mmCIF file of C-alpha atoms and ligand atoms in Angstrom:
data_model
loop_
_atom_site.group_PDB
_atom_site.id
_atom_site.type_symbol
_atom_site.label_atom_id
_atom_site.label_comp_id
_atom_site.label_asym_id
_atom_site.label_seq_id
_atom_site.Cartn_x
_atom_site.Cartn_y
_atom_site.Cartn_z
ATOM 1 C CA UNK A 1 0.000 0.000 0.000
ATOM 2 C CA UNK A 2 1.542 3.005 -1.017
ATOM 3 C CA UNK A 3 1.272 6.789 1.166
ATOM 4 C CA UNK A 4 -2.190 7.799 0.077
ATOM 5 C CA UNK A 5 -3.773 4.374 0.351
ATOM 6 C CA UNK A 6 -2.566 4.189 3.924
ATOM 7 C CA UNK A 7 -4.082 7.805 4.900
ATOM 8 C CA UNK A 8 -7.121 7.049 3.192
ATOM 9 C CA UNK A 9 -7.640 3.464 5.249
ATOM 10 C CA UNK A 10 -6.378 5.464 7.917
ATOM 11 C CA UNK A 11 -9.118 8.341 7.430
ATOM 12 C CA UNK A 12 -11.956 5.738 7.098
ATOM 13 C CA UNK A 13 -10.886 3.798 9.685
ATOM 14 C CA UNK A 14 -11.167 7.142 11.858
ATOM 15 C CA UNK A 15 -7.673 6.783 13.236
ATOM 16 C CA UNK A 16 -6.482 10.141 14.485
ATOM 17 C CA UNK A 17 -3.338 10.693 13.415
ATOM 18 C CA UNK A 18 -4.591 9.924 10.082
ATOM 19 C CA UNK A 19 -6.961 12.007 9.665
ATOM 20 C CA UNK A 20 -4.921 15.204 11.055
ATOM 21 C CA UNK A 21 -2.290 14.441 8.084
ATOM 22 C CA UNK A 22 -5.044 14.654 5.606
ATOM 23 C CA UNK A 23 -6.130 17.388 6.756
ATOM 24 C CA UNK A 24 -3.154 18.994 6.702
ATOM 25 C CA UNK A 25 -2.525 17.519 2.988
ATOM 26 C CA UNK A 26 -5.822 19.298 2.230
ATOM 27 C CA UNK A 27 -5.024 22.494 3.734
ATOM 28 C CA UNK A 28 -1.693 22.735 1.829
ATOM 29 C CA UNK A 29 -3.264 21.772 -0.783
ATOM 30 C CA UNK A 30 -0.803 19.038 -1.314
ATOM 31 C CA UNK A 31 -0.389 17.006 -4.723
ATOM 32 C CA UNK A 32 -1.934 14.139 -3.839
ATOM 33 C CA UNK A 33 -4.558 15.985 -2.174
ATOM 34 C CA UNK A 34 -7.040 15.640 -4.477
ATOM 35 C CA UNK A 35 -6.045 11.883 -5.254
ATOM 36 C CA UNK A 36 -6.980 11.677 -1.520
ATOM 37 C CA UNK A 37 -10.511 13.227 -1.566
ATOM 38 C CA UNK A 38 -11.469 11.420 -4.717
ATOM 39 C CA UNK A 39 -11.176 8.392 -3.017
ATOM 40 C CA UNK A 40 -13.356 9.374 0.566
ATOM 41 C CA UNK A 41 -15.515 10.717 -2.041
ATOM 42 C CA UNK A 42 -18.006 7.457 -2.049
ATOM 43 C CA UNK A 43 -17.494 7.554 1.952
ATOM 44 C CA UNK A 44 -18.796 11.283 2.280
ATOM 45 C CA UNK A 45 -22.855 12.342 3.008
ATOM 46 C CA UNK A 46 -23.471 10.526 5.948
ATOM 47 C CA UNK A 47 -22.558 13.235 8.315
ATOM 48 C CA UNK A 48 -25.340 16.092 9.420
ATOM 49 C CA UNK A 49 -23.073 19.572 9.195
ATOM 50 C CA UNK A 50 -23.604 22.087 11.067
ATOM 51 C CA UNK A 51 -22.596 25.497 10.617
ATOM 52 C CA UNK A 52 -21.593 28.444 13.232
ATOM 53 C CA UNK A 53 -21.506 31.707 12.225
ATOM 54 C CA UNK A 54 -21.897 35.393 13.735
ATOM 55 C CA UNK A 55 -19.895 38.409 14.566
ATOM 56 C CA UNK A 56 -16.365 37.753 16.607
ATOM 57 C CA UNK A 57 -16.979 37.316 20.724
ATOM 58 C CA UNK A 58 -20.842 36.513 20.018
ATOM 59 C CA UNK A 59 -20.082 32.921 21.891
ATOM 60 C CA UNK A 60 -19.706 30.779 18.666
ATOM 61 C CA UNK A 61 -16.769 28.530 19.992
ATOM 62 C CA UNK A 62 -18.300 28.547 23.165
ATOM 63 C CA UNK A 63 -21.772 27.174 21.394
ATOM 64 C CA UNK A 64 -19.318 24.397 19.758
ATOM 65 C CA UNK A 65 -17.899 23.539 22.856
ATOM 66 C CA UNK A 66 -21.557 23.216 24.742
ATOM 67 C CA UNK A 67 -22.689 20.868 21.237
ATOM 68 C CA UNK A 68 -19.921 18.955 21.477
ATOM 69 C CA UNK A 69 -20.601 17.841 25.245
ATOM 70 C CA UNK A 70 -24.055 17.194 24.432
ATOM 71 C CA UNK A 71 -23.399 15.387 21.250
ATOM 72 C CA UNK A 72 -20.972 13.080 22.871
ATOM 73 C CA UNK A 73 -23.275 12.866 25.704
ATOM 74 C CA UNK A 74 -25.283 10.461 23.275
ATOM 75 C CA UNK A 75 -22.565 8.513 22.080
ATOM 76 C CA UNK A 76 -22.391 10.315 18.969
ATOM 77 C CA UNK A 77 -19.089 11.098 17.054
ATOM 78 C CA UNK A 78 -18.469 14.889 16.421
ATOM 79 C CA UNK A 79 -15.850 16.520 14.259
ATOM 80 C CA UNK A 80 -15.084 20.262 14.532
ATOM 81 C CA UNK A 81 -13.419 22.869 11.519
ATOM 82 C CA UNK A 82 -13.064 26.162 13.419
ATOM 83 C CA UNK A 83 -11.776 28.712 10.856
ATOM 84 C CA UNK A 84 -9.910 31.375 12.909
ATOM 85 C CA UNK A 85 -9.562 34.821 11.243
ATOM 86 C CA UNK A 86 -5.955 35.593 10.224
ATOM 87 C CA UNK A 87 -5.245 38.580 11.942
ATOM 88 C CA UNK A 88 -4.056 41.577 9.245
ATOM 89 C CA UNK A 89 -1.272 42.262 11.668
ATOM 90 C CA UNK A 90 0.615 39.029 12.435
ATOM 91 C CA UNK A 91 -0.838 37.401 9.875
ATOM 92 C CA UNK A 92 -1.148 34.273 12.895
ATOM 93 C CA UNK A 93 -4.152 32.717 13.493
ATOM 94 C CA UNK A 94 -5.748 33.523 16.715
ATOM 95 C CA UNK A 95 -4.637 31.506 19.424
ATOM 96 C CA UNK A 96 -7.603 31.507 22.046
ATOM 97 C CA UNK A 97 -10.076 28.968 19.938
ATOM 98 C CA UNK A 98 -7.368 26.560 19.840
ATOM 99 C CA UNK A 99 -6.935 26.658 23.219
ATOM 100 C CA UNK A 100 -10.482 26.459 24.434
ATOM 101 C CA UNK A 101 -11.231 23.312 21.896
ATOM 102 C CA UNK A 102 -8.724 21.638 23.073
ATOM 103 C CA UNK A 103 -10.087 21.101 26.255
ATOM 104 C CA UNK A 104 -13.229 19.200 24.098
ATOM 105 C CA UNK A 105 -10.606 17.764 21.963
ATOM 106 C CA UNK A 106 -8.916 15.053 24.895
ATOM 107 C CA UNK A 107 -12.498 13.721 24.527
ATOM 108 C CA UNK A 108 -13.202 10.298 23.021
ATOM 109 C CA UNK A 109 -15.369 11.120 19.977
ATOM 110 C CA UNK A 110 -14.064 14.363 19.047
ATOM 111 C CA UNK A 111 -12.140 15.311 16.450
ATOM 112 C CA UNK A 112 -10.985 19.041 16.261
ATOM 113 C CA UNK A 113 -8.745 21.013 13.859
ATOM 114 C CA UNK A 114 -8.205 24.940 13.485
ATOM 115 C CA UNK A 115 -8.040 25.910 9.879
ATOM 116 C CA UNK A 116 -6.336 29.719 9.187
ATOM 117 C CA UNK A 117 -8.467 31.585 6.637
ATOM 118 C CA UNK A 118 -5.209 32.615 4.154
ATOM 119 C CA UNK A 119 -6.943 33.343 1.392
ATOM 120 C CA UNK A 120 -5.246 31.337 -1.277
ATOM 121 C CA UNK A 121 -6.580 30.897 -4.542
ATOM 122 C CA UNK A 122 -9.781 29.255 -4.215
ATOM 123 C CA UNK A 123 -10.417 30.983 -1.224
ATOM 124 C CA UNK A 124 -11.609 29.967 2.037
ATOM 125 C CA UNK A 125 -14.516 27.944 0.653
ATOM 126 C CA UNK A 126 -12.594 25.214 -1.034
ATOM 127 C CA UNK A 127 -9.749 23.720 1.415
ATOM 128 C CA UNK A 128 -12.669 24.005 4.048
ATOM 129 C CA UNK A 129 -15.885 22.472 2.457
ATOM 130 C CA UNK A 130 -12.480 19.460 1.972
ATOM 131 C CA UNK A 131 -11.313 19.339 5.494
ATOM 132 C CA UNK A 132 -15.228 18.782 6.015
ATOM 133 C CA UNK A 133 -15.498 16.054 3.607
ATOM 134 C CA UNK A 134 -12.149 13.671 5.271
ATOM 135 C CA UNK A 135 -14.188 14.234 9.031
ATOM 136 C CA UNK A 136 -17.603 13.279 7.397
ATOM 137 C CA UNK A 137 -15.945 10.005 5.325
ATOM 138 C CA UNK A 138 -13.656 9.311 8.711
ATOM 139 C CA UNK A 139 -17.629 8.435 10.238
ATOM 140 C CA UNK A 140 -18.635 11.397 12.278
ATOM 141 C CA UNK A 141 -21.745 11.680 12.942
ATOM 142 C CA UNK A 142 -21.548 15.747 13.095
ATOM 143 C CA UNK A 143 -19.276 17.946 11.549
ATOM 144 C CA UNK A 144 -19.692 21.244 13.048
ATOM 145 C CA UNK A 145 -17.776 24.236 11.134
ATOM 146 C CA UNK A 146 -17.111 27.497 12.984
ATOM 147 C CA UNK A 147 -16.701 30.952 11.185
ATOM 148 C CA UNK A 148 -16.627 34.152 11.564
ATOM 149 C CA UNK A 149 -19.302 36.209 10.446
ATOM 150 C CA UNK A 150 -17.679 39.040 9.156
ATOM 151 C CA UNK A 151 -16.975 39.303 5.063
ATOM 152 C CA UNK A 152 -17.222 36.698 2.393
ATOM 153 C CA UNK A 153 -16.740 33.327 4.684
ATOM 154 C CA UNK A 154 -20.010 33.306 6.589
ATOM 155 C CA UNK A 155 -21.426 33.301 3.321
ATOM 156 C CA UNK A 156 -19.219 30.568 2.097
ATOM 157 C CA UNK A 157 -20.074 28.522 5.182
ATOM 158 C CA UNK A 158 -23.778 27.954 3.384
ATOM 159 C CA UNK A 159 -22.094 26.405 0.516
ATOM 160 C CA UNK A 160 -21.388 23.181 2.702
ATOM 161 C CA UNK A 161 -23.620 23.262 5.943
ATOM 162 C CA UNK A 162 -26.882 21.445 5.945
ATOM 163 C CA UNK A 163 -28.001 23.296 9.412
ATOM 164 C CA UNK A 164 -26.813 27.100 9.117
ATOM 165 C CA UNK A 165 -26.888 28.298 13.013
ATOM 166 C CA UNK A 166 -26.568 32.077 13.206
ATOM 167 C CA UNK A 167 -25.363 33.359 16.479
ATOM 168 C CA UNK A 168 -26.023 37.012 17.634
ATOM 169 C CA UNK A 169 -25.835 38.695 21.170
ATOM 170 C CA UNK A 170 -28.105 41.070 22.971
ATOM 171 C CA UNK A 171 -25.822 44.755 21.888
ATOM 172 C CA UNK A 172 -28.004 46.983 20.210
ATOM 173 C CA UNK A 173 -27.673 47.048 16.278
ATOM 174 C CA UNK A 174 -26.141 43.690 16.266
ATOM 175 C CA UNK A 175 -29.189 42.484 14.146
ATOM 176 C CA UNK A 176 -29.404 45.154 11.703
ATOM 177 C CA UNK A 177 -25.627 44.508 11.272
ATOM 178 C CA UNK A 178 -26.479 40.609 10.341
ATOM 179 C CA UNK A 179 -28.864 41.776 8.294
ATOM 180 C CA UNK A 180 -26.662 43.705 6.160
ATOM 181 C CA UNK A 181 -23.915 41.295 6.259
ATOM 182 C CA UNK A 182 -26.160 38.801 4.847
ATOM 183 C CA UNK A 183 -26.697 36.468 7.564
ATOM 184 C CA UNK A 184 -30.526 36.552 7.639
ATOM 185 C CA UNK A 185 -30.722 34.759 3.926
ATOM 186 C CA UNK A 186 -28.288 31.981 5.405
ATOM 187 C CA UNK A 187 -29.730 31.230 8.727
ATOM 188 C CA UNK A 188 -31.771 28.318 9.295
ATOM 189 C CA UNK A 189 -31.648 28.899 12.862
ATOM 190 C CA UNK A 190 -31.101 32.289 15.141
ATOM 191 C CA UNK A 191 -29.156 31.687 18.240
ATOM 192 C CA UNK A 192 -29.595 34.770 20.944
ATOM 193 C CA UNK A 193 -26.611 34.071 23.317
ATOM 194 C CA UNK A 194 -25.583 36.074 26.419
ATOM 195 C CA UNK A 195 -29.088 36.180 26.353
ATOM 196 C CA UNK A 196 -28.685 36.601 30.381
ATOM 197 C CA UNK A 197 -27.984 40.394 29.311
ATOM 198 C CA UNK A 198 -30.659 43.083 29.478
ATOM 199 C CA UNK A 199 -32.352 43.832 26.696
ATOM 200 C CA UNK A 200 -32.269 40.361 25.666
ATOM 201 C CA UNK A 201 -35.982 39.928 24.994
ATOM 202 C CA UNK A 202 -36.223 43.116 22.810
ATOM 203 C CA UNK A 203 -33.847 41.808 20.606
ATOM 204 C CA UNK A 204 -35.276 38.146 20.144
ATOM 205 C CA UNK A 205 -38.228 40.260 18.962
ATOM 206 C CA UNK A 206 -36.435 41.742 16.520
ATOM 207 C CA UNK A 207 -35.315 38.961 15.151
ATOM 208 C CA UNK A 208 -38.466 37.628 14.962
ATOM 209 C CA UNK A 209 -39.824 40.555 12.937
ATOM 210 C CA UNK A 210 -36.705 40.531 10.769
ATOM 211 C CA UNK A 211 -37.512 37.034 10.085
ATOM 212 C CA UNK A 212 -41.356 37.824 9.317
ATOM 213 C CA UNK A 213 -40.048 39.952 6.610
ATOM 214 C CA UNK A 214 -38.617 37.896 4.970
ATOM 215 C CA UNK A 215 -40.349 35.258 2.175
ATOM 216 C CA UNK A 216 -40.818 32.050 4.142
ATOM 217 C CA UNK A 217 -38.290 29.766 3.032
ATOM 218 C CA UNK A 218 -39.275 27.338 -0.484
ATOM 219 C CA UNK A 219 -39.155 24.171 1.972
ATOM 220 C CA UNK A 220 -41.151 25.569 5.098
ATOM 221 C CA UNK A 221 -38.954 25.286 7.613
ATOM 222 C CA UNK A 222 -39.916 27.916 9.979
ATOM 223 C CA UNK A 223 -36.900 29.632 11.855
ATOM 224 C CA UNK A 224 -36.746 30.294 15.333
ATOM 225 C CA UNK A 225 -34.711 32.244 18.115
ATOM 226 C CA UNK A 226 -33.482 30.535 20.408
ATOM 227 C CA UNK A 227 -31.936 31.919 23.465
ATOM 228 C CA UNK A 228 -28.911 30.767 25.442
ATOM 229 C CA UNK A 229 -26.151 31.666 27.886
ATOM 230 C CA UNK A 230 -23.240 29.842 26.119
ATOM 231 C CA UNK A 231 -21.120 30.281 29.342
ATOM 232 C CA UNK A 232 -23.211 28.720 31.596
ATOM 233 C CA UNK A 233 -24.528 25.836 29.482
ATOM 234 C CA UNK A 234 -27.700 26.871 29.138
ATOM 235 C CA UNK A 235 -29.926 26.362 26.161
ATOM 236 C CA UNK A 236 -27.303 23.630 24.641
ATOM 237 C CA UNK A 237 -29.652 20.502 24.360
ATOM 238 C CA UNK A 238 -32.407 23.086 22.942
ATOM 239 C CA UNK A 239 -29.852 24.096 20.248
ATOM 240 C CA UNK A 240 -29.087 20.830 19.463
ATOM 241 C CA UNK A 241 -32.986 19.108 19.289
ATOM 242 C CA UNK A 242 -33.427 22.140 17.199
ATOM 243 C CA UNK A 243 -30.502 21.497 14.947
ATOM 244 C CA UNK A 244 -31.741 17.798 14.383
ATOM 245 C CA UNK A 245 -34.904 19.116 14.193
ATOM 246 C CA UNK A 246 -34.168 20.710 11.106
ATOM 247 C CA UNK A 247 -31.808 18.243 9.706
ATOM 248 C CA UNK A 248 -35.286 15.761 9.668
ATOM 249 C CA UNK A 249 -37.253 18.108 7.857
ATOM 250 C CA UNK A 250 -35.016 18.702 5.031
ATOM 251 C CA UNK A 251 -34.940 14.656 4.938
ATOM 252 C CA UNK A 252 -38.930 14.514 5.395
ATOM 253 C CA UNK A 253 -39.256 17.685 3.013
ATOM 254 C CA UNK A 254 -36.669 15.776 0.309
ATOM 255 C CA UNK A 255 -34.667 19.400 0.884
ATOM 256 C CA UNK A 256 -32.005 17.569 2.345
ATOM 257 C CA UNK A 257 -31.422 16.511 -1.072
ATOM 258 C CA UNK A 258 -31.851 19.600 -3.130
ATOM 259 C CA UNK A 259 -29.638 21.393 -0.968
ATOM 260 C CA UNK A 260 -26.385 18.901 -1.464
ATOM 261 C CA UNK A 261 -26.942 19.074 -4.789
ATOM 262 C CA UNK A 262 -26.857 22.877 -4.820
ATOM 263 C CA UNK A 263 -23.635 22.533 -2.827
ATOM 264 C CA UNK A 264 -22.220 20.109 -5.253
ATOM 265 C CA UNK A 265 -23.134 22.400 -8.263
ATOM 266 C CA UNK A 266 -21.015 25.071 -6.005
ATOM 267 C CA UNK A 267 -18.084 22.667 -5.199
ATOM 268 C CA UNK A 268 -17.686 21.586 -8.860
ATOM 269 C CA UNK A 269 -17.693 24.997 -10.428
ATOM 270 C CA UNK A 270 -15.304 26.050 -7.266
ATOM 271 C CA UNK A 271 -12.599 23.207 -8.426
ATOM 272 C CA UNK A 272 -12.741 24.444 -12.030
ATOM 273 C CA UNK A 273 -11.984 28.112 -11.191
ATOM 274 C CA UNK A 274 -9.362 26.728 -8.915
ATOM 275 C CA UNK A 275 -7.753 25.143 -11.349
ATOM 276 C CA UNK A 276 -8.201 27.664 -14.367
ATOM 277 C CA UNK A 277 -6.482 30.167 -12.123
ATOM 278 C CA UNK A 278 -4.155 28.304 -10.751
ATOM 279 C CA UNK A 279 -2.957 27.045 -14.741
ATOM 280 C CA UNK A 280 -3.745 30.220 -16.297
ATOM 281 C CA UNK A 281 -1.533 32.575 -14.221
ATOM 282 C CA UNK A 282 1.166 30.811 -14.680
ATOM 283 C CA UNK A 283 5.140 32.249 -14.381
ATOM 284 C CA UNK A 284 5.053 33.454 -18.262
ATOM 285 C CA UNK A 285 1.381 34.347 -18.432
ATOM 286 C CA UNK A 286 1.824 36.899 -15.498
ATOM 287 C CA UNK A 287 4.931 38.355 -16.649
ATOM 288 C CA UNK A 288 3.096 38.974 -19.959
ATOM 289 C CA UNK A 289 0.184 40.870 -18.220
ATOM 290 C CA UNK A 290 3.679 42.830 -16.446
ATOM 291 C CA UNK A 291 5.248 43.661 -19.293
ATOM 292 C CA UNK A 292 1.937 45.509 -21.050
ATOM 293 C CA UNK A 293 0.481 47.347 -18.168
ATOM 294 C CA UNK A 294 2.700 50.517 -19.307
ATOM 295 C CA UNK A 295 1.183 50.373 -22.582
ATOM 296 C CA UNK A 296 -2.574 49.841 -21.773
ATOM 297 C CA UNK A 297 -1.879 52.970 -18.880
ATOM 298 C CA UNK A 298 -0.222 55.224 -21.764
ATOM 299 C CA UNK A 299 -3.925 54.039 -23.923
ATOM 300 C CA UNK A 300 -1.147 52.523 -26.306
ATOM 301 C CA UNK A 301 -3.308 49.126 -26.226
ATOM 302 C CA UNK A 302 -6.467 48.519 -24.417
ATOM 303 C CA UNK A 303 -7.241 45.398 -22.007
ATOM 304 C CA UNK A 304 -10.073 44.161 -23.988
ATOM 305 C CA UNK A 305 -7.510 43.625 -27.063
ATOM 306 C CA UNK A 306 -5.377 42.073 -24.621
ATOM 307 C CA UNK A 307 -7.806 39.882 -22.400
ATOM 308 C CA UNK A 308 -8.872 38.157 -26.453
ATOM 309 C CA UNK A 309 -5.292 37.721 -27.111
ATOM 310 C CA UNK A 310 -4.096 35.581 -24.423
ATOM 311 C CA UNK A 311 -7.292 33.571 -23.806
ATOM 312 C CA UNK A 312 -8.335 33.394 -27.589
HETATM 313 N N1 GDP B 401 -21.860 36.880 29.521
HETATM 314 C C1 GDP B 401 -21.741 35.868 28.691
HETATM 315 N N2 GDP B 401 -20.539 35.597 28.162
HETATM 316 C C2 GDP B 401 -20.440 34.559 27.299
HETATM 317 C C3 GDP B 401 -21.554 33.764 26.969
HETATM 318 N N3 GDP B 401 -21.150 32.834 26.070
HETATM 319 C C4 GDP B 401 -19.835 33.023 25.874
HETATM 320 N N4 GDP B 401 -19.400 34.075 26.611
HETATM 321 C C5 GDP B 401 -18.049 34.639 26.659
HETATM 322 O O1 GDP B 401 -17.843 35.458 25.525
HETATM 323 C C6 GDP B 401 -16.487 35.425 25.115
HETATM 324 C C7 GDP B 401 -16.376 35.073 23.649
HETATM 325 O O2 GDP B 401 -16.806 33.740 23.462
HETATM 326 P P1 GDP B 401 -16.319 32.843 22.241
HETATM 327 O O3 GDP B 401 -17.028 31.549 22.347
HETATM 328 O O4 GDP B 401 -14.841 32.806 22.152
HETATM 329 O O5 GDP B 401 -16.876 33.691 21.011
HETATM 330 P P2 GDP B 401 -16.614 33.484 19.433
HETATM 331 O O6 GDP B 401 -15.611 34.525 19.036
HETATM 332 O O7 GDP B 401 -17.927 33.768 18.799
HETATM 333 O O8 GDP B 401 -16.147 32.095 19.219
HETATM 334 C C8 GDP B 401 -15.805 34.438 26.022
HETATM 335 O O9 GDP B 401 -15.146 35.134 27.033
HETATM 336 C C9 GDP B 401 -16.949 33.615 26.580
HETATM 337 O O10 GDP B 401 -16.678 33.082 27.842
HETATM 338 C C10 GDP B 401 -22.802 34.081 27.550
HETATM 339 O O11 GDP B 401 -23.833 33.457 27.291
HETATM 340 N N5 GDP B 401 -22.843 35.136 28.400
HETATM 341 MG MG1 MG B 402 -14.461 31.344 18.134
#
């Protein structure tokens, strides 16, 4: 058995160290990366994903950790992506998540891994949406992936989840800013935590109303607002009921199955650009572009001319 034949028994076999060396493959985007995934491929869909995104500090890892107690609790497998923000500074990913899930990760039946958001080519979504698919083929019965709802990857994270949780905290504006960032189109559920905090109730309401607004859903699932105090454990088992709540209505609904194919559609037409770019802008391709940006500034040629040139 050569390399990748032993980490891919290894991955579906769920042994640890396996699986963290395909992840890492994955992340570096490795050659025989791909190779790898092609062959968990057949192994992947059995896992219920779950997706955690809101602003930084809204309680998201905190969340994780409460699902992952109660998930174990019932003897169920749980693997865990949190994608840490790079910070535009040190460009290091932040250390406190790791920390914290650690804790979780001595358990049993957990598998966790931090992911950096570097924004290669291909972006966020791709090396993640893989790092889910070796935990789903290794047999977990969860895969929850945290982000950070800020930009282009809380988006992203509705490209792969089949539960989209949406986490917000009592501060004033903090729904109108999830509003704008996009988060009320991905959220299947609305988690209020610090909910202890005053003002608490007023902004479950608004929530609600928000969600009123909106055109219910094409499958009927009804989203609700669920309060908890992440730091105290409270609300946890609601979250989760609710999260496997939903997951049976998109398999009762058969939206369970629309939706993966929607995220296929996405995955597929995400490897293609990933590799167009990555053959296109090659060493002598970019150089080209180089050497003719003087002459397109001085109006000498225009980029049009130039864009049917080199892809014609
Ligand atoms: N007061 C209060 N603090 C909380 C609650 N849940 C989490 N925290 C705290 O909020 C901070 C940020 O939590 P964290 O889970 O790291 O947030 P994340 O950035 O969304 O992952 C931590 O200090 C937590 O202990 C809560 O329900 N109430
Ligand atoms: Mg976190």
């Amino acid at each position: 058995m050569n390399d990748t034949e032993l980490l891919v028994k290894g991955v579906l076999s769920a042994e640890k160290r396996m699986m963290a060396k395909a992840l890492s493959r994955v992340e570096n985007e490795s050659p025989d990366s791909e190779l790898i995934l092609q062959k968990l491929f057949s192994h992947t869909g059995k896992a219920h994903r779950i997706g955690i995104t809101g602003p930084p500090g809204a309680g998201k890892s905190t969340l994780t950790n409460n699902l992952i107690k109660v998930i174990t609790g019932k003897g169920k497998k749980v693997g865990v992506i949190a994608v840490d923000p790079t910070s535009p500074f040190t460009g290091g990913a932040l250390l406190g998540d790791r920390i914290r899930m650690q804790e979780s990760g001595l358990l049993e039946n957990v598998f966790i891994r931090s992911m950096a958001t570097r924004g290669s080519l291909g972006g966020l979504c791709k090396n993640v949406v893989e790092a889910c698919d070796v935990l789903d083929a290794s047999g977990m019965d969860f895969v929850i992936i945290e982000t950070v709802g800020v930009g282009q990857s809380e988006l992203d994270i509705a490209q792969t989840a089949d539960t989209v949780v949406v986490v917000l905290v009592p501060e004033s504006g903090d729904a109108v800013q999830a509003m704008k960032a996009g988060l009320m189109e991905i959220a299947d559920i609305f988690v209020l935590n610090k909910s202890e905090r005053e003002g608490a109730d007023a902004v479950a309401a608004t929530i609600k109303n928000i969600i009123h607004l909106k055109p219910p859903s094409e499958d009927g699932w009804i989203i609700n607002v669920l309060k908890t105090v992440g730091s105290r454990n409270e609300g946890s088992e609601e979250l989760f009921q609710e999260i496997v709540k939903h997951m049976e209505h998109l398999e009762a609904t058969g939206y369970l199955q629309t939706r993966r194919k929607r995220h296929l559609e996405n995955k597929v037409i995400d490897m293609v650009n990933y590799r167009l770019r990555v053959n296109f802008w090659d060493k002598s391709r970019k150089e080209m572009l180089e050497s003719r940006l003087d002459r397109m500034i001085s109006k000498q040629e225009d980029p049009y001319s130039f864009v049917e040139s080199i892809t014609g």
